[in-house]
PDB file of C-alpha atoms in Angstrom:
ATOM      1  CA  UNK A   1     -61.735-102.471 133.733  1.00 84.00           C
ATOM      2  CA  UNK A   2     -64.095-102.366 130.987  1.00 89.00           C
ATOM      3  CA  UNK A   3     -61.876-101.631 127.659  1.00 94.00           C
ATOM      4  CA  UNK A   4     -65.158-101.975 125.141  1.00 96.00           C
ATOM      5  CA  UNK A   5     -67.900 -99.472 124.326  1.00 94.00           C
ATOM      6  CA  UNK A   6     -71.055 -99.777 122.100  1.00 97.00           C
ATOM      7  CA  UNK A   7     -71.110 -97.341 119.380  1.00 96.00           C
ATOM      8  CA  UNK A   8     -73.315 -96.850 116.032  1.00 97.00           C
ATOM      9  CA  UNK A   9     -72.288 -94.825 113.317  1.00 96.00           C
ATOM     10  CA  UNK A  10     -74.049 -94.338 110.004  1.00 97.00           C
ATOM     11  CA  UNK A  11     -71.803 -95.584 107.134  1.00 97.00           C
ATOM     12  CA  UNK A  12     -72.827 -94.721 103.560  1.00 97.00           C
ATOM     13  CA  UNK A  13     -76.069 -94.043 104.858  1.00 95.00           C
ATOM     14  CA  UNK A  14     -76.697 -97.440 106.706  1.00 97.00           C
ATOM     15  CA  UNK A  15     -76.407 -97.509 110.185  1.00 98.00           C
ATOM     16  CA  UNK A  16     -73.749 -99.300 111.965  1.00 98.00           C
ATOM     17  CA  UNK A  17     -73.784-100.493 115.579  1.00 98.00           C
ATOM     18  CA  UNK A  18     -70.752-102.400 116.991  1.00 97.00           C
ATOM     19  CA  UNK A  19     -69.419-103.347 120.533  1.00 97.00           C
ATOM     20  CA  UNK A  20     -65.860-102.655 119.918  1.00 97.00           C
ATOM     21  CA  UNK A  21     -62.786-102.277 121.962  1.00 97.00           C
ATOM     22  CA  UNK A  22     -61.667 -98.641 122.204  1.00 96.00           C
ATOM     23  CA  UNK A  23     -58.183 -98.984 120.522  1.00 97.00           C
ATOM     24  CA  UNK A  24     -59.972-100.010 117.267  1.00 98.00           C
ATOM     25  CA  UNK A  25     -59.078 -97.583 114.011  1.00 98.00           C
ATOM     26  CA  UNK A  26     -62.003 -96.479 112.224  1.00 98.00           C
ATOM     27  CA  UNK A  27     -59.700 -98.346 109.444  1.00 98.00           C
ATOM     28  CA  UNK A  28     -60.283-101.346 111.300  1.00 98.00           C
ATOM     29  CA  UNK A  29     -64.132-101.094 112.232  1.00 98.00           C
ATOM     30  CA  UNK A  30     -64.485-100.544 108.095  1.00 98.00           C
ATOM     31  CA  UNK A  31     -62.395-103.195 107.227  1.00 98.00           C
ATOM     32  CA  UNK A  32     -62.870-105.907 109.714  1.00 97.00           C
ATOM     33  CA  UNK A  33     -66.128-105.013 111.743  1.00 98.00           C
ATOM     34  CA  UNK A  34     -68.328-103.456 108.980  1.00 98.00           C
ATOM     35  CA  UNK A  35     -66.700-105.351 105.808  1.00 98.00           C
ATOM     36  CA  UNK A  36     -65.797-102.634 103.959  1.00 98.00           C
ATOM     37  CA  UNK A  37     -62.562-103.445 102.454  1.00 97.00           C
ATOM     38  CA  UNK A  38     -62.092 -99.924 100.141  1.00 97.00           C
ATOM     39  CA  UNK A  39     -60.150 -97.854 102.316  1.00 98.00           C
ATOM     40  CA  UNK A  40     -56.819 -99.602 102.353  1.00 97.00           C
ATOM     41  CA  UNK A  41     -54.651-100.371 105.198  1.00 96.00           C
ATOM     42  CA  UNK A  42     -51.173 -98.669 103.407  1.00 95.00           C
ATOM     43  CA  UNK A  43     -48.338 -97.072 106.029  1.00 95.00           C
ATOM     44  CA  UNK A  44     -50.707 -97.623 109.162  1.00 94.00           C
ATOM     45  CA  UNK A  45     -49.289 -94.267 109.857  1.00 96.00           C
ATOM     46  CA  UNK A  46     -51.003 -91.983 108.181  1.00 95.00           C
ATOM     47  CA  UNK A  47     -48.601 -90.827 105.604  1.00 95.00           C
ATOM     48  CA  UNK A  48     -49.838 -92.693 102.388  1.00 97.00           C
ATOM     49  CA  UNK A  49     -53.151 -91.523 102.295  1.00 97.00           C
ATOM     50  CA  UNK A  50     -54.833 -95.152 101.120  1.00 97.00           C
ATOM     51  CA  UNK A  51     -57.108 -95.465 103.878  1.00 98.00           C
ATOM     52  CA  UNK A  52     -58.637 -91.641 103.153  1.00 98.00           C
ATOM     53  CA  UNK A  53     -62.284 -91.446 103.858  1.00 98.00           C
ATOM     54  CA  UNK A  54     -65.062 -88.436 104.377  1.00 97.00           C
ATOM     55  CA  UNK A  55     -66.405 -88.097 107.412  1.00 96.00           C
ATOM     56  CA  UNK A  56     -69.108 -85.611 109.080  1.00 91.00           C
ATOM     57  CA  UNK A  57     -69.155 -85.654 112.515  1.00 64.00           C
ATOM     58  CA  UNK A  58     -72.409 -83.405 112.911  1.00 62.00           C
ATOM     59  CA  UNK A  59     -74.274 -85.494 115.354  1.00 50.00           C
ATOM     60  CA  UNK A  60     -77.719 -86.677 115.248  1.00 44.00           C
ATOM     61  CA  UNK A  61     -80.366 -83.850 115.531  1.00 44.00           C
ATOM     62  CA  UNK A  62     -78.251 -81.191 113.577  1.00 44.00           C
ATOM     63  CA  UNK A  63     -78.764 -79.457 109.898  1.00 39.00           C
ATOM     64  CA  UNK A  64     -77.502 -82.877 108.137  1.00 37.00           C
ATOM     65  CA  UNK A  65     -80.630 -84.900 108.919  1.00 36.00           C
ATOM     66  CA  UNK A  66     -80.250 -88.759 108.993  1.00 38.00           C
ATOM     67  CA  UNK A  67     -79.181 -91.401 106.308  1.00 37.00           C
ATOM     68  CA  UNK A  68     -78.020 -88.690 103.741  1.00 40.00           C
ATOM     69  CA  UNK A  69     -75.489 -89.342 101.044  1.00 40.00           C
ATOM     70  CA  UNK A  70     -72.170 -87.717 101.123  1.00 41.00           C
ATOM     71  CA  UNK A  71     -69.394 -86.793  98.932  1.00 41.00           C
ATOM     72  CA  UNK A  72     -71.132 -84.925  96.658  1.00 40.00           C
ATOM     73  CA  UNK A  73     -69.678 -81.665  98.187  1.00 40.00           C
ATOM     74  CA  UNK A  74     -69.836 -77.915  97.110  1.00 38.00           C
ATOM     75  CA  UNK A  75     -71.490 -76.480  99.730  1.00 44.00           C
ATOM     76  CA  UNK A  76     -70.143 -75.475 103.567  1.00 48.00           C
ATOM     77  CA  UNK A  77     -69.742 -77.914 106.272  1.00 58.00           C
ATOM     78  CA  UNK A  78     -69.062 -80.764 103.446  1.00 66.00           C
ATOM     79  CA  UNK A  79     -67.834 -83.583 104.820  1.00 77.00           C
ATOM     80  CA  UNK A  80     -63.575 -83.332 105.865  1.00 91.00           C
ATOM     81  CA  UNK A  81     -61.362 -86.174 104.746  1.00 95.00           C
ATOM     82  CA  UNK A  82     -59.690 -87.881 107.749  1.00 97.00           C
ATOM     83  CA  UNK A  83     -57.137 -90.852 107.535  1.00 98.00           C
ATOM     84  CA  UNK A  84     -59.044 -93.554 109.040  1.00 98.00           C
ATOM     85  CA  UNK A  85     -56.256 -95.831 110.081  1.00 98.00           C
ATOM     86  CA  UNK A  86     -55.046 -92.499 112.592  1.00 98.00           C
ATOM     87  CA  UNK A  87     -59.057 -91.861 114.046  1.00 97.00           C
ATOM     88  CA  UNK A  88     -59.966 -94.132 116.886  1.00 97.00           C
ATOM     89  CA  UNK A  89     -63.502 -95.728 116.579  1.00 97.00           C
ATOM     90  CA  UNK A  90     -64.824 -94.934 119.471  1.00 96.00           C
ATOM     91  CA  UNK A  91     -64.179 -90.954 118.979  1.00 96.00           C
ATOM     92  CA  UNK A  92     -66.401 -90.967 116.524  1.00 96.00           C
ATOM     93  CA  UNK A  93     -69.554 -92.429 117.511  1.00 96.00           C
ATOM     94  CA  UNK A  94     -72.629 -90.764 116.022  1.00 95.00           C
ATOM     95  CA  UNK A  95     -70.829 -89.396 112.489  1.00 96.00           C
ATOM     96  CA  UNK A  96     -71.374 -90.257 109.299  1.00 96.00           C
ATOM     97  CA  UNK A  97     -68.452 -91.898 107.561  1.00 97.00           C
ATOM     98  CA  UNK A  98     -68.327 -92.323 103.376  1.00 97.00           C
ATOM     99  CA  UNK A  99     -65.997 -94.834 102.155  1.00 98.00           C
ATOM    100  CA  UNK A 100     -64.938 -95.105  98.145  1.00 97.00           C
ATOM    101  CA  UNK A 101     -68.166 -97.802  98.372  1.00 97.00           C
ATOM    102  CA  UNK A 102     -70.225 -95.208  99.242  1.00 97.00           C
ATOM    103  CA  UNK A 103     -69.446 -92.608  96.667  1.00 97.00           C
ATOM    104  CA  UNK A 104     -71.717 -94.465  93.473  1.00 96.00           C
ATOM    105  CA  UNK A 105     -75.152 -93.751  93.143  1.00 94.00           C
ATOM    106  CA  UNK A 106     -76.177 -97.608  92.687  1.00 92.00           C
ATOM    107  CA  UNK A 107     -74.840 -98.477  89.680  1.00 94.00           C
ATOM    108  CA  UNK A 108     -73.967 -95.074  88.133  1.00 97.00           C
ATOM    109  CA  UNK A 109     -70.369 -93.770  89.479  1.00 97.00           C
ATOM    110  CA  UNK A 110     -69.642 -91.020  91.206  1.00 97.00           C
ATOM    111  CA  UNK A 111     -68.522 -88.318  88.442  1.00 97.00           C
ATOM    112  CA  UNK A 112     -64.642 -88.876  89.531  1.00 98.00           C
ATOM    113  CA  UNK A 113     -64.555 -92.142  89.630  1.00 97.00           C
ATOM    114  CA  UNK A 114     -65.778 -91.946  85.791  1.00 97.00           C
ATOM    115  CA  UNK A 115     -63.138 -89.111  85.472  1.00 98.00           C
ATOM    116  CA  UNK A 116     -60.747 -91.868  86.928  1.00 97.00           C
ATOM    117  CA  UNK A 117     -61.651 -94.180  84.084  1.00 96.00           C
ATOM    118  CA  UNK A 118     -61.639 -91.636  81.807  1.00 97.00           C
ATOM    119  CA  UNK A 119     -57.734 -90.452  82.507  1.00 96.00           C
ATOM    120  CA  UNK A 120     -56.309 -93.951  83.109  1.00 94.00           C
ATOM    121  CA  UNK A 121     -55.812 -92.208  86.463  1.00 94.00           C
ATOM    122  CA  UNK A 122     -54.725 -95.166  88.500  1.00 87.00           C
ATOM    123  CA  UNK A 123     -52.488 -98.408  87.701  1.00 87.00           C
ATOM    124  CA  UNK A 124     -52.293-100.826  90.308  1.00 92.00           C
ATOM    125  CA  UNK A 125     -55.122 -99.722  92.400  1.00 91.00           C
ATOM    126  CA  UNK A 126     -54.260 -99.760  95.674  1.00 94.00           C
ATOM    127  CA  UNK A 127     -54.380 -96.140  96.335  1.00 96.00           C
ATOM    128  CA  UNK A 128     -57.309 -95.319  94.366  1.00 97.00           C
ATOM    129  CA  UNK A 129     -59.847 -95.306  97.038  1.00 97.00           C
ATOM    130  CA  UNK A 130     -58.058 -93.061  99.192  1.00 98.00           C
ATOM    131  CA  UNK A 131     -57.546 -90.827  95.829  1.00 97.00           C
ATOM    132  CA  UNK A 132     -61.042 -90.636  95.133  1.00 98.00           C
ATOM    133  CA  UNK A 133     -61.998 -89.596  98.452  1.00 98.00           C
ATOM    134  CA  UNK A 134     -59.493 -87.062  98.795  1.00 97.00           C
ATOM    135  CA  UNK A 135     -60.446 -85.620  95.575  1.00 97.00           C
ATOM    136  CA  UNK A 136     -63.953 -85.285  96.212  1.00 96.00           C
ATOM    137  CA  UNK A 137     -63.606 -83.465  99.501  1.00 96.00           C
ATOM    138  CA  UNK A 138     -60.913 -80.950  97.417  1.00 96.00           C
ATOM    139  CA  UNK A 139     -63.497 -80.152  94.955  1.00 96.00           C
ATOM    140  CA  UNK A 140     -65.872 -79.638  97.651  1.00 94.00           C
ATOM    141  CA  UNK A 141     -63.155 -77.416  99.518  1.00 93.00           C
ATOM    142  CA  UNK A 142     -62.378 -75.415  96.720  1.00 94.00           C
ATOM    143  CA  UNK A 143     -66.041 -74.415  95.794  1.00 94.00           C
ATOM    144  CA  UNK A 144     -66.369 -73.530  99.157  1.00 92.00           C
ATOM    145  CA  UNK A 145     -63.566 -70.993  98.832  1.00 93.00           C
ATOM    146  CA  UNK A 146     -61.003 -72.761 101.352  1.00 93.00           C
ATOM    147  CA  UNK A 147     -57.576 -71.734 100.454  1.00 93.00           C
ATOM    148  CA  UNK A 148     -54.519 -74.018 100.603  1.00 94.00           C
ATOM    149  CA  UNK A 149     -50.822 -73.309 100.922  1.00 95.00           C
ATOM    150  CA  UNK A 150     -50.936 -72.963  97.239  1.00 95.00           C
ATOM    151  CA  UNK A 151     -53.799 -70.475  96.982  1.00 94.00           C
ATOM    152  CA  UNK A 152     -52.893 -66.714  96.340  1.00 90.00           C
ATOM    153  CA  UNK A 153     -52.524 -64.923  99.303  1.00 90.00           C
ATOM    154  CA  UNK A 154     -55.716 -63.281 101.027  1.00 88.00           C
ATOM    155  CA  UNK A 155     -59.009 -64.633 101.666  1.00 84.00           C
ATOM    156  CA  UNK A 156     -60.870 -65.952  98.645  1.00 85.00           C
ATOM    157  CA  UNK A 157     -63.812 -64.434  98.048  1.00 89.00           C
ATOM    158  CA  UNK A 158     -65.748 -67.155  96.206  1.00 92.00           C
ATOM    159  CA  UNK A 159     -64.640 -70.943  95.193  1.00 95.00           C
ATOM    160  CA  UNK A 160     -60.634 -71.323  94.549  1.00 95.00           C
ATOM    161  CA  UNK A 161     -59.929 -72.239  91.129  1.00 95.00           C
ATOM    162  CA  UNK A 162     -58.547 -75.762  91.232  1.00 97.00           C
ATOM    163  CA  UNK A 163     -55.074 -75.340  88.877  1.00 97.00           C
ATOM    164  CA  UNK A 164     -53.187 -78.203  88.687  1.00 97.00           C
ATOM    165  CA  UNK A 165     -50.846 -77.100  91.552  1.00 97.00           C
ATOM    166  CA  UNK A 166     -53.848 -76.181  93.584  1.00 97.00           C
ATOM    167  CA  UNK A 167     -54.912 -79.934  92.731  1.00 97.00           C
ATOM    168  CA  UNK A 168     -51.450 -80.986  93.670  1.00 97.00           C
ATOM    169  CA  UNK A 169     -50.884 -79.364  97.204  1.00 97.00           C
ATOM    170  CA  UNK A 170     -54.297 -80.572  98.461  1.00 97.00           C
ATOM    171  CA  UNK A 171     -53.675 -84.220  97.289  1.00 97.00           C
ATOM    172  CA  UNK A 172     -50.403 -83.788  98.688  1.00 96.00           C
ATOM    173  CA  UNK A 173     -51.197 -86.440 101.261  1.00 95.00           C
ATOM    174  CA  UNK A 174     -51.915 -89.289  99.210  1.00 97.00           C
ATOM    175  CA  UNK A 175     -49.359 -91.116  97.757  1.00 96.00           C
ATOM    176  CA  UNK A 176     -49.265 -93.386  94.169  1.00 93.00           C
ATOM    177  CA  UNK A 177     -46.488 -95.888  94.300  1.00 91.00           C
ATOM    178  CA  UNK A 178     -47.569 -96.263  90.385  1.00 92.00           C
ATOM    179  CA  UNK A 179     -46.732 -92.283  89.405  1.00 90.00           C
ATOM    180  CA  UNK A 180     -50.121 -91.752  87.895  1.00 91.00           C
ATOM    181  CA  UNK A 181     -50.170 -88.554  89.707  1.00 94.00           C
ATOM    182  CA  UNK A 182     -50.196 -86.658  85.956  1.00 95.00           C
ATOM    183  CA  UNK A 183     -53.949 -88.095  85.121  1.00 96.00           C
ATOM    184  CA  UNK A 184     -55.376 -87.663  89.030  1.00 97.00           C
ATOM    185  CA  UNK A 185     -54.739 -84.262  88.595  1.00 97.00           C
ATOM    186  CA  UNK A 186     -56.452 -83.951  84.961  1.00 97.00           C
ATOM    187  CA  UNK A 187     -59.589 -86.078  86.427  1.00 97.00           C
ATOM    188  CA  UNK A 188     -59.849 -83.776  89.340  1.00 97.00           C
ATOM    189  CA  UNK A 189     -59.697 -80.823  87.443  1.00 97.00           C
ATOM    190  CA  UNK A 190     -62.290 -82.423  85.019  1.00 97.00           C
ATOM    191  CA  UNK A 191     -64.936 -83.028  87.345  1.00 97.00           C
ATOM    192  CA  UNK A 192     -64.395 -79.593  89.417  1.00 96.00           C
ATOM    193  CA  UNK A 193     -65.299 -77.454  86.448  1.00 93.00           C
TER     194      UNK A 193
END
């Protein structure tokens, strides 16, 4: 029985082809297959959040044309944030993955990852990829008018207002052993307005 499959995926806009073996994470074609080593192997359970990455799963030949840069967000069909470490490899053949590597623009940072700096929004690190993934798909959510559980009731008609427990309930699922929580929320809210 064969337990391997050839796959290619396009990751941060280079394309990635791989024979792997079908229980491989998309954590683990990142980290050990494509050498990415951003997204973080945390709980290996999906409940810390460190291994967050965007991911758009419109295959070849759609609207999102090939090789594209993501994670810049605000507009529909943005790419959704997916804990890598729970996605098997193999189920997404064909998408286009971002990683915190693929969020700069060479040498000039992504405008939350300056926010980070800016805030002294993370201490040790380790969860700061995830962080800065998550955040940039919640900007994108919000300005796409995508309510959470702590949006007003009804359906918004325009982009949600990211207040700090708007910020809060859609980061909800990564954690920071470090409690910088506080300056994540201010550098979100920075770079969404």
């Amino acid at each position: 029985m064969n337990t391997s499959t050839a796959l290619s995926l396009r990751i941060n806009g280079e394309l990635f082809s791989a024979v792997l073996d079908h229980r491989t994470t998309l954590l683990d074609l990142l980290r050990e297959h494509a050498g990415l080593t951003g997204a973080k192997k945390g709980c290996d359970h999906g409940q810390c959040g460190a291994c967050t990455v965007l991911l758009d799963d419109r295959r070849r030949g759609e609207t999102a044309g090939e090789g594209g840069r993501h994670g810049d967000g605000g507009q529909a069909g943005a790419p959704r944030r997916v804990n890598s470490c729970l996605v098997l490899a193999v189920s997404v053949a064909g998408a286009r993955v971002t990683t915190v590597e693929g969020l700069a623009d060479g040498d000039r940072p992504h405008p939350l990852q300056q926010a980070f700096v800016d805030h002294d929004a993370f201490q040790c690190g380790f969860c700061t990829p995830g962080q800065l993934c998550s955040g940039v798909a919640v900007i994108a959510e919000a300005r796409a008018g995508r309510p959470s559980a702590a949006s007003p009731p009804g359906v918004p008609d325009g982009p949600v207002e990211l207040t700090a427990a708007e910020v809060r309930e859609r980061m909800s699922g990564n954690l920071c052993r470090c409690g910088a929580y506080a300056h994540i929320v201010d550098a979100v809210q920075e770079v969404a307005r």
